[in-house]
Tab-separated table of C-alpha atoms in Angstrom:
chain	number	residue	atom	x	y	z
A	1	UNK	CA	236.587	176.008	96.085
A	2	UNK	CA	234.802	178.879	97.735
A	3	UNK	CA	232.465	180.559	95.243
A	4	UNK	CA	230.963	184.031	95.648
A	5	UNK	CA	227.914	185.129	93.656
A	6	UNK	CA	227.532	188.778	92.725
A	7	UNK	CA	224.181	189.860	91.332
A	8	UNK	CA	221.499	192.508	91.806
A	9	UNK	CA	219.879	191.510	95.084
A	10	UNK	CA	219.724	194.737	97.124
A	11	UNK	CA	216.356	195.719	95.712
A	12	UNK	CA	212.601	195.676	96.246
A	13	UNK	CA	212.094	193.818	92.971
A	14	UNK	CA	210.710	190.295	93.263
A	15	UNK	CA	212.190	189.270	89.920
A	16	UNK	CA	215.680	190.201	91.104
A	17	UNK	CA	215.082	188.322	94.340
A	18	UNK	CA	213.889	185.182	92.565
A	19	UNK	CA	216.736	185.051	90.058
A	20	UNK	CA	219.211	185.550	92.913
A	21	UNK	CA	217.643	182.732	94.913
A	22	UNK	CA	217.450	180.456	91.857
A	23	UNK	CA	221.106	180.941	90.906
A	24	UNK	CA	222.281	180.444	94.466
A	25	UNK	CA	220.235	177.263	94.957
A	26	UNK	CA	221.386	175.870	91.611
A	27	UNK	CA	225.073	176.269	92.482
A	28	UNK	CA	224.439	174.947	95.987
A	29	UNK	CA	222.567	171.915	94.618
A	30	UNK	CA	225.696	170.970	92.661
A	31	UNK	CA	227.585	170.607	95.914
A	32	UNK	CA	229.489	173.874	95.803
A	33	UNK	CA	230.470	176.143	98.692
A	34	UNK	CA	228.564	179.289	97.680
A	35	UNK	CA	228.134	182.691	99.318
A	36	UNK	CA	225.980	185.586	98.153
A	37	UNK	CA	228.050	188.771	98.066
A	38	UNK	CA	226.149	191.513	99.866
A	39	UNK	CA	227.400	194.132	97.418
A	40	UNK	CA	225.711	197.535	97.514
A	41	UNK	CA	225.826	199.467	94.265
A	42	UNK	CA	225.314	203.193	94.829
A	43	UNK	CA	222.914	203.694	91.906
A	44	UNK	CA	220.737	200.730	92.799
A	45	UNK	CA	220.715	201.471	96.530
A	46	UNK	CA	219.641	205.082	95.934
A	47	UNK	CA	216.825	203.928	93.675
A	48	UNK	CA	215.602	201.026	95.795
A	49	UNK	CA	215.847	202.390	99.334
A	50	UNK	CA	212.391	202.467	100.975
A	51	UNK	CA	210.568	205.790	101.256
A	52	UNK	CA	210.709	205.456	105.049
A	53	UNK	CA	214.503	205.672	104.939
A	54	UNK	CA	214.744	208.652	102.600
A	55	UNK	CA	215.149	212.198	103.943
A	56	UNK	CA	212.013	214.325	104.061
A	57	UNK	CA	212.725	217.440	102.003
A	58	UNK	CA	209.182	218.636	101.332
A	59	UNK	CA	205.566	218.159	102.446
A	60	UNK	CA	205.140	215.881	99.439
A	61	UNK	CA	207.875	213.573	100.777
A	62	UNK	CA	206.067	213.404	104.110
A	63	UNK	CA	202.782	212.473	102.413
A	64	UNK	CA	204.547	209.733	100.434
A	65	UNK	CA	206.038	208.310	103.610
A	66	UNK	CA	202.727	208.342	105.462
A	67	UNK	CA	200.610	206.940	102.603
A	68	UNK	CA	202.941	204.434	100.935
A	69	UNK	CA	205.874	203.995	103.276
A	70	UNK	CA	204.691	201.212	105.589
A	71	UNK	CA	203.807	198.623	102.947
A	72	UNK	CA	206.819	199.486	100.824
A	73	UNK	CA	209.107	198.999	103.830
A	74	UNK	CA	207.415	195.663	104.597
A	75	UNK	CA	208.080	194.580	101.023
A	76	UNK	CA	211.739	195.646	101.182
A	77	UNK	CA	212.198	193.854	104.495
A	78	UNK	CA	210.428	190.782	103.106
A	79	UNK	CA	212.882	190.520	100.208
A	80	UNK	CA	215.902	190.766	102.471
A	81	UNK	CA	214.424	188.446	105.089
A	82	UNK	CA	213.889	185.806	102.400
A	83	UNK	CA	217.507	186.043	101.230
A	84	UNK	CA	218.838	185.967	104.774
A	85	UNK	CA	216.789	182.821	105.440
A	86	UNK	CA	217.679	180.988	102.248
A	87	UNK	CA	221.257	182.014	101.442
A	88	UNK	CA	224.608	182.369	103.146
A	89	UNK	CA	225.220	186.098	102.747
A	90	UNK	CA	228.571	187.792	103.132
A	91	UNK	CA	229.384	190.917	105.082
A	92	UNK	CA	228.380	194.145	103.309
A	93	UNK	CA	230.645	195.280	100.488
A	94	UNK	CA	230.826	198.608	98.677
A	95	UNK	CA	232.881	199.812	95.729
A	96	UNK	CA	235.670	201.031	98.039
A	97	UNK	CA	236.133	197.699	99.853
A	98	UNK	CA	234.949	195.019	97.397
A	99	UNK	CA	238.564	194.016	96.678
A	100	UNK	CA	238.662	192.556	100.213
A	101	UNK	CA	236.481	189.711	98.918
A	102	UNK	CA	239.612	188.284	97.294
A	103	UNK	CA	240.753	187.243	100.771
A	104	UNK	CA	237.787	184.934	101.312
A	105	UNK	CA	236.832	183.446	97.928
A	106	UNK	CA	238.539	181.430	95.206
A	107	UNK	CA	236.065	182.121	92.399
A	108	UNK	CA	233.484	184.751	91.523
A	109	UNK	CA	230.238	184.217	89.628
A	110	UNK	CA	228.468	187.098	87.924
A	111	UNK	CA	224.917	185.853	88.021
A	112	UNK	CA	222.005	186.778	85.789
A	113	UNK	CA	219.622	189.720	86.017
A	114	UNK	CA	220.769	192.899	84.248
A	115	UNK	CA	224.133	192.824	86.006
A	116	UNK	CA	225.833	194.060	82.849
A	117	UNK	CA	223.263	196.791	82.250
A	118	UNK	CA	225.461	199.846	82.640
A	119	UNK	CA	222.410	202.099	82.576
A	120	UNK	CA	221.110	200.194	85.613
A	121	UNK	CA	224.326	200.099	87.639
A	122	UNK	CA	225.780	203.500	86.764
A	123	UNK	CA	228.500	201.794	84.703
A	124	UNK	CA	229.787	199.942	87.758
A	125	UNK	CA	232.558	197.619	86.539
A	126	UNK	CA	232.333	195.636	89.786
A	127	UNK	CA	229.754	193.453	88.042
A	128	UNK	CA	232.407	192.662	85.414
A	129	UNK	CA	234.685	191.527	88.268
A	130	UNK	CA	237.229	194.308	87.815
A	131	UNK	CA	238.139	193.861	91.498
A	132	UNK	CA	239.064	190.165	91.237
A	133	UNK	CA	242.705	189.153	91.453
A	134	UNK	CA	244.196	187.473	88.409
A	135	UNK	CA	244.517	184.243	90.400
A	136	UNK	CA	240.730	183.966	90.859
A	137	UNK	CA	238.374	182.060	88.606
A	138	UNK	CA	235.791	184.245	86.881
A	139	UNK	CA	232.465	182.843	85.716
A	140	UNK	CA	229.341	184.456	84.288
A	141	UNK	CA	226.103	182.507	84.233
A	142	UNK	CA	223.075	183.851	82.332
A	143	UNK	CA	224.263	187.425	82.653
A	144	UNK	CA	222.179	190.078	80.947
A	145	UNK	CA	223.062	193.454	79.466
A	146	UNK	CA	219.597	194.736	78.620
A	147	UNK	CA	220.742	197.535	76.341
A	148	UNK	CA	223.747	197.826	74.049
A	149	UNK	CA	226.903	199.294	75.568
A	150	UNK	CA	228.245	202.599	74.278
A	151	UNK	CA	231.603	202.736	72.490
A	152	UNK	CA	233.295	204.185	75.577
A	153	UNK	CA	231.807	201.464	77.753
A	154	UNK	CA	232.909	198.766	75.327
A	155	UNK	CA	236.533	199.875	75.714
A	156	UNK	CA	236.304	199.213	79.463
A	157	UNK	CA	234.223	196.065	79.188
A	158	UNK	CA	236.131	194.185	76.473
A	159	UNK	CA	239.295	193.388	78.507
A	160	UNK	CA	237.199	192.462	81.543
A	161	UNK	CA	235.022	189.982	79.661
A	162	UNK	CA	238.120	188.480	78.066
A	163	UNK	CA	239.419	187.660	81.562
A	164	UNK	CA	236.428	185.427	82.320
A	165	UNK	CA	237.123	181.693	82.343
A	166	UNK	CA	233.560	181.005	81.218
A	167	UNK	CA	230.649	183.177	80.057
A	168	UNK	CA	227.014	182.471	79.316
A	169	UNK	CA	224.327	185.096	78.753
A	170	UNK	CA	220.582	185.217	79.048
A	171	UNK	CA	219.666	186.752	75.680
A	172	UNK	CA	220.745	186.187	72.107
A	173	UNK	CA	221.300	189.906	71.610
A	174	UNK	CA	223.810	189.929	74.471
A	175	UNK	CA	225.597	186.979	72.849
A	176	UNK	CA	225.701	188.917	69.573
A	177	UNK	CA	227.171	191.975	71.294
A	178	UNK	CA	229.876	189.901	72.991
A	179	UNK	CA	230.667	188.191	69.689
A	180	UNK	CA	231.137	191.595	68.049
A	181	UNK	CA	233.223	192.829	70.973
A	182	UNK	CA	235.489	189.829	71.612
A	183	UNK	CA	235.056	187.522	68.642
A	184	UNK	CA	233.880	184.746	70.972
A	185	UNK	CA	230.672	182.750	70.768
A	186	UNK	CA	229.020	182.347	74.174
A	187	UNK	CA	226.102	180.088	75.167
A	188	UNK	CA	222.631	181.557	75.617
A	189	UNK	CA	221.162	180.100	78.784
A	190	UNK	CA	217.868	180.559	80.573
A	191	UNK	CA	216.843	182.933	83.300
A	192	UNK	CA	217.804	181.127	86.530
A	193	UNK	CA	214.172	180.886	87.647
A	194	UNK	CA	213.661	178.650	84.615
A	195	UNK	CA	216.229	176.159	85.931
A	196	UNK	CA	213.553	174.850	88.255
A	197	UNK	CA	210.434	172.939	87.221
A	198	UNK	CA	207.087	174.712	87.736
A	199	UNK	CA	206.380	172.361	90.649
A	200	UNK	CA	209.320	173.939	92.458
A	201	UNK	CA	207.551	177.316	92.371
A	202	UNK	CA	204.121	175.841	93.127
A	203	UNK	CA	205.428	175.046	96.622
A	204	UNK	CA	205.403	178.765	97.387
A	205	UNK	CA	201.719	179.269	96.526
A	206	UNK	CA	199.557	180.202	99.517
A	207	UNK	CA	196.054	178.821	99.994
A	208	UNK	CA	194.379	181.918	101.399
A	209	UNK	CA	195.952	184.995	99.830
A	210	UNK	CA	194.733	185.409	96.246
A	211	UNK	CA	191.299	186.920	95.477
A	212	UNK	CA	188.595	184.281	95.203
A	213	UNK	CA	186.896	185.896	92.212
A	214	UNK	CA	188.238	185.538	88.642
A	215	UNK	CA	190.698	188.369	88.130
A	216	UNK	CA	193.047	190.086	85.740
A	217	UNK	CA	196.454	190.789	87.248
A	218	UNK	CA	198.358	193.918	86.202
A	219	UNK	CA	202.048	194.029	87.073
A	220	UNK	CA	204.644	196.773	86.615
A	221	UNK	CA	204.022	199.899	84.567
A	222	UNK	CA	204.783	200.561	80.921
A	223	UNK	CA	205.907	204.172	80.222
A	224	UNK	CA	202.613	204.905	78.453
A	225	UNK	CA	200.621	202.946	81.090
A	226	UNK	CA	199.168	200.882	78.262
A	227	UNK	CA	199.360	197.611	80.168
A	228	UNK	CA	197.204	199.198	82.870
A	229	UNK	CA	194.570	200.637	80.550
A	230	UNK	CA	194.522	197.436	78.494
A	231	UNK	CA	194.192	195.308	81.627
A	232	UNK	CA	191.285	197.406	82.906
A	233	UNK	CA	189.485	197.253	79.582
A	234	UNK	CA	190.033	193.493	79.239
A	235	UNK	CA	188.716	192.866	82.749
A	236	UNK	CA	185.590	194.922	82.074
A	237	UNK	CA	184.918	193.163	78.767
A	238	UNK	CA	185.308	189.722	80.350
A	239	UNK	CA	183.419	190.353	83.581
A	240	UNK	CA	186.468	190.182	85.841
A	241	UNK	CA	188.113	192.437	88.411
A	242	UNK	CA	191.442	194.084	87.584
A	243	UNK	CA	193.935	193.792	90.430
A	244	UNK	CA	197.019	196.001	90.168
A	245	UNK	CA	200.199	195.226	92.136
A	246	UNK	CA	200.766	198.786	93.195
A	247	UNK	CA	202.579	200.338	96.150
A	248	UNK	CA	201.623	203.896	95.234
A	249	UNK	CA	198.374	205.805	94.602
A	250	UNK	CA	195.307	203.730	93.632
A	251	UNK	CA	194.418	203.668	89.933
A	252	UNK	CA	190.774	204.070	88.968
A	253	UNK	CA	189.347	200.877	87.492
A	254	UNK	CA	191.662	198.628	89.507
A	255	UNK	CA	191.823	197.180	92.972
A	256	UNK	CA	195.187	197.764	94.603
A	257	UNK	CA	196.953	194.708	95.994
A	258	UNK	CA	200.295	194.837	97.762
A	259	UNK	CA	202.158	191.534	98.171
A	260	UNK	CA	204.855	192.032	100.800
A	261	UNK	CA	206.384	188.536	100.604
A	262	UNK	CA	207.632	186.492	97.684
A	263	UNK	CA	205.034	183.831	98.505
A	264	UNK	CA	202.217	186.368	98.133
A	265	UNK	CA	203.661	187.611	94.845
A	266	UNK	CA	203.907	184.120	93.353
A	267	UNK	CA	200.399	183.276	94.586
A	268	UNK	CA	198.885	186.177	92.655
A	269	UNK	CA	200.326	184.878	89.372
A	270	UNK	CA	199.387	181.281	90.120
A	271	UNK	CA	195.718	182.173	90.589
A	272	UNK	CA	195.182	184.895	87.978
A	273	UNK	CA	192.995	184.365	84.950
A	274	UNK	CA	194.915	186.748	82.677
A	275	UNK	CA	198.088	188.776	83.287
A	276	UNK	CA	199.134	192.108	81.763
A	277	UNK	CA	202.831	192.341	82.570
A	278	UNK	CA	205.408	195.017	81.834
A	279	UNK	CA	207.906	192.887	83.734
A	280	UNK	CA	210.151	190.160	82.363
A	281	UNK	CA	209.761	187.985	85.449
A	282	UNK	CA	206.042	188.712	85.504
A	283	UNK	CA	205.920	187.180	82.032
A	284	UNK	CA	208.042	184.200	83.084
A	285	UNK	CA	205.955	183.314	86.128
A	286	UNK	CA	202.776	183.686	84.093
A	287	UNK	CA	204.207	181.101	81.702
A	288	UNK	CA	205.298	178.772	84.505
A	289	UNK	CA	201.689	178.684	85.712
A	290	UNK	CA	200.269	178.445	82.153
A	291	UNK	CA	198.383	181.728	82.291
A	292	UNK	CA	196.915	183.801	79.529
A	293	UNK	CA	199.405	186.686	79.488
A	294	UNK	CA	200.126	189.830	77.507
A	295	UNK	CA	203.594	191.361	77.807
A	296	UNK	CA	204.838	194.906	77.312
A	297	UNK	CA	208.363	196.128	76.605
A	298	UNK	CA	208.954	198.898	79.122
A	299	UNK	CA	212.750	198.766	78.840
A	300	UNK	CA	215.728	196.413	78.423
A	301	UNK	CA	213.851	195.092	75.393
A	302	UNK	CA	216.321	192.381	74.435
A	303	UNK	CA	214.929	190.179	77.209
A	304	UNK	CA	211.336	190.173	75.984
A	305	UNK	CA	212.301	189.985	72.316
A	306	UNK	CA	214.558	186.953	72.780
A	307	UNK	CA	212.088	185.084	74.967
A	308	UNK	CA	209.022	185.729	72.812
A	309	UNK	CA	210.840	184.625	69.675
A	310	UNK	CA	212.113	181.440	71.270
A	311	UNK	CA	208.693	180.480	72.604
A	312	UNK	CA	206.728	181.677	69.545
A	313	UNK	CA	204.582	184.000	71.639
A	314	UNK	CA	205.165	187.216	69.710
A	315	UNK	CA	201.371	187.392	69.293
A	316	UNK	CA	201.079	187.893	73.055
A	317	UNK	CA	202.795	191.269	72.985
A	318	UNK	CA	200.269	193.847	74.174
A	319	UNK	CA	199.297	195.444	70.884
A	320	UNK	CA	195.663	196.313	70.122
A	321	UNK	CA	195.550	193.683	67.370
A	322	UNK	CA	196.979	190.936	69.575
A	323	UNK	CA	194.599	191.675	72.432
A	324	UNK	CA	191.620	191.665	70.086
A	325	UNK	CA	192.675	188.355	68.548
A	326	UNK	CA	193.618	186.899	71.963
A	327	UNK	CA	195.183	183.813	70.413
A	328	UNK	CA	195.771	181.124	73.058
A	329	UNK	CA	199.317	180.172	73.941
A	330	UNK	CA	200.430	176.755	72.728
A	331	UNK	CA	201.654	175.539	76.093
A	332	UNK	CA	202.656	172.123	74.768
A	333	UNK	CA	205.202	173.883	72.571
A	334	UNK	CA	206.170	176.447	75.235
A	335	UNK	CA	206.803	173.771	77.848
A	336	UNK	CA	208.818	171.658	75.402
A	337	UNK	CA	211.050	174.672	74.689
A	338	UNK	CA	211.335	175.499	78.394
A	339	UNK	CA	212.372	171.904	79.081
A	340	UNK	CA	215.009	172.038	76.338
A	341	UNK	CA	216.385	175.340	77.572
A	342	UNK	CA	216.352	174.159	81.181
A	343	UNK	CA	218.305	170.988	80.399
A	344	UNK	CA	220.819	172.852	78.227
A	345	UNK	CA	221.332	175.562	80.867
A	346	UNK	CA	221.967	173.013	83.617
A	347	UNK	CA	224.610	171.423	81.397
A	348	UNK	CA	226.276	174.797	80.842
A	349	UNK	CA	226.253	175.607	84.551
A	350	UNK	CA	227.752	172.234	85.459
A	351	UNK	CA	230.438	172.731	82.811
A	352	UNK	CA	231.273	176.215	84.104
A	353	UNK	CA	231.650	174.943	87.651
């Protein structure tokens, strides 16, 4: 059978890239004929397009392009270069021609990330496979919703989910919502990056990229910027430098660092002393490399809540009390749970395929 994977890949986000790559490689490793659908969602494309490719409408836009544009474009190109190197990608598809994919594929996989986050995709039902012919197999592996669907959205989503031959989701809350909507229990599987042992990711670590000094790594931005201010303060109190992955204006108290390849991004997490992450995948890769990490819920909170409860790391949420206490993570327990979830998720994926 010819399988096609649809996910959120047309982005500058390293987490989206890594879950795409992980899902693709997992299906491929099971001997399946897999293609990554190069689907371009209008909402995501408008949000993720590099500054260098946006129209200049004001002097401020010109300044942004001149100051930030080059590195941001290098990052965007790096993401897409990685996918082009490591996956078989289809021709470009858009909402007005996605139905043509039925001519080339026998089964469609909705794969992980917040593909069912209607607030992310502009309520694009393509990610629920509304375009697929009734003769096609429909699978969902580790799909995520992020936030609860509205009543109007549920009316559209319910019949589409019921058409799936197999569904697994990434968070317990998403499983609860589907249970309420369809009456069906669905498995809760891991983020696809977790399918692979930490040694798999260690192969991407570069020898000469990370700072040589002990450092705090700050990644993504919480709405109140608390992960940044907390990271700066923690670095100062512990005699370390705060490095901020930041493609915009420098932030006082931090050193700006701009990884433009996935290898550089992974290397920064592998070598950090402590991480202050407002990103779900920033938290995951901190855990893979056994880092001291504090996480912040900037949005799509079901992801962080589910993961922290499963791994018993609720005391690593970035509250003032937790940072003061700075209780070490029990990595023996965390790794045992990751192993369990990894093995279970592989079994689910094999069963779906």
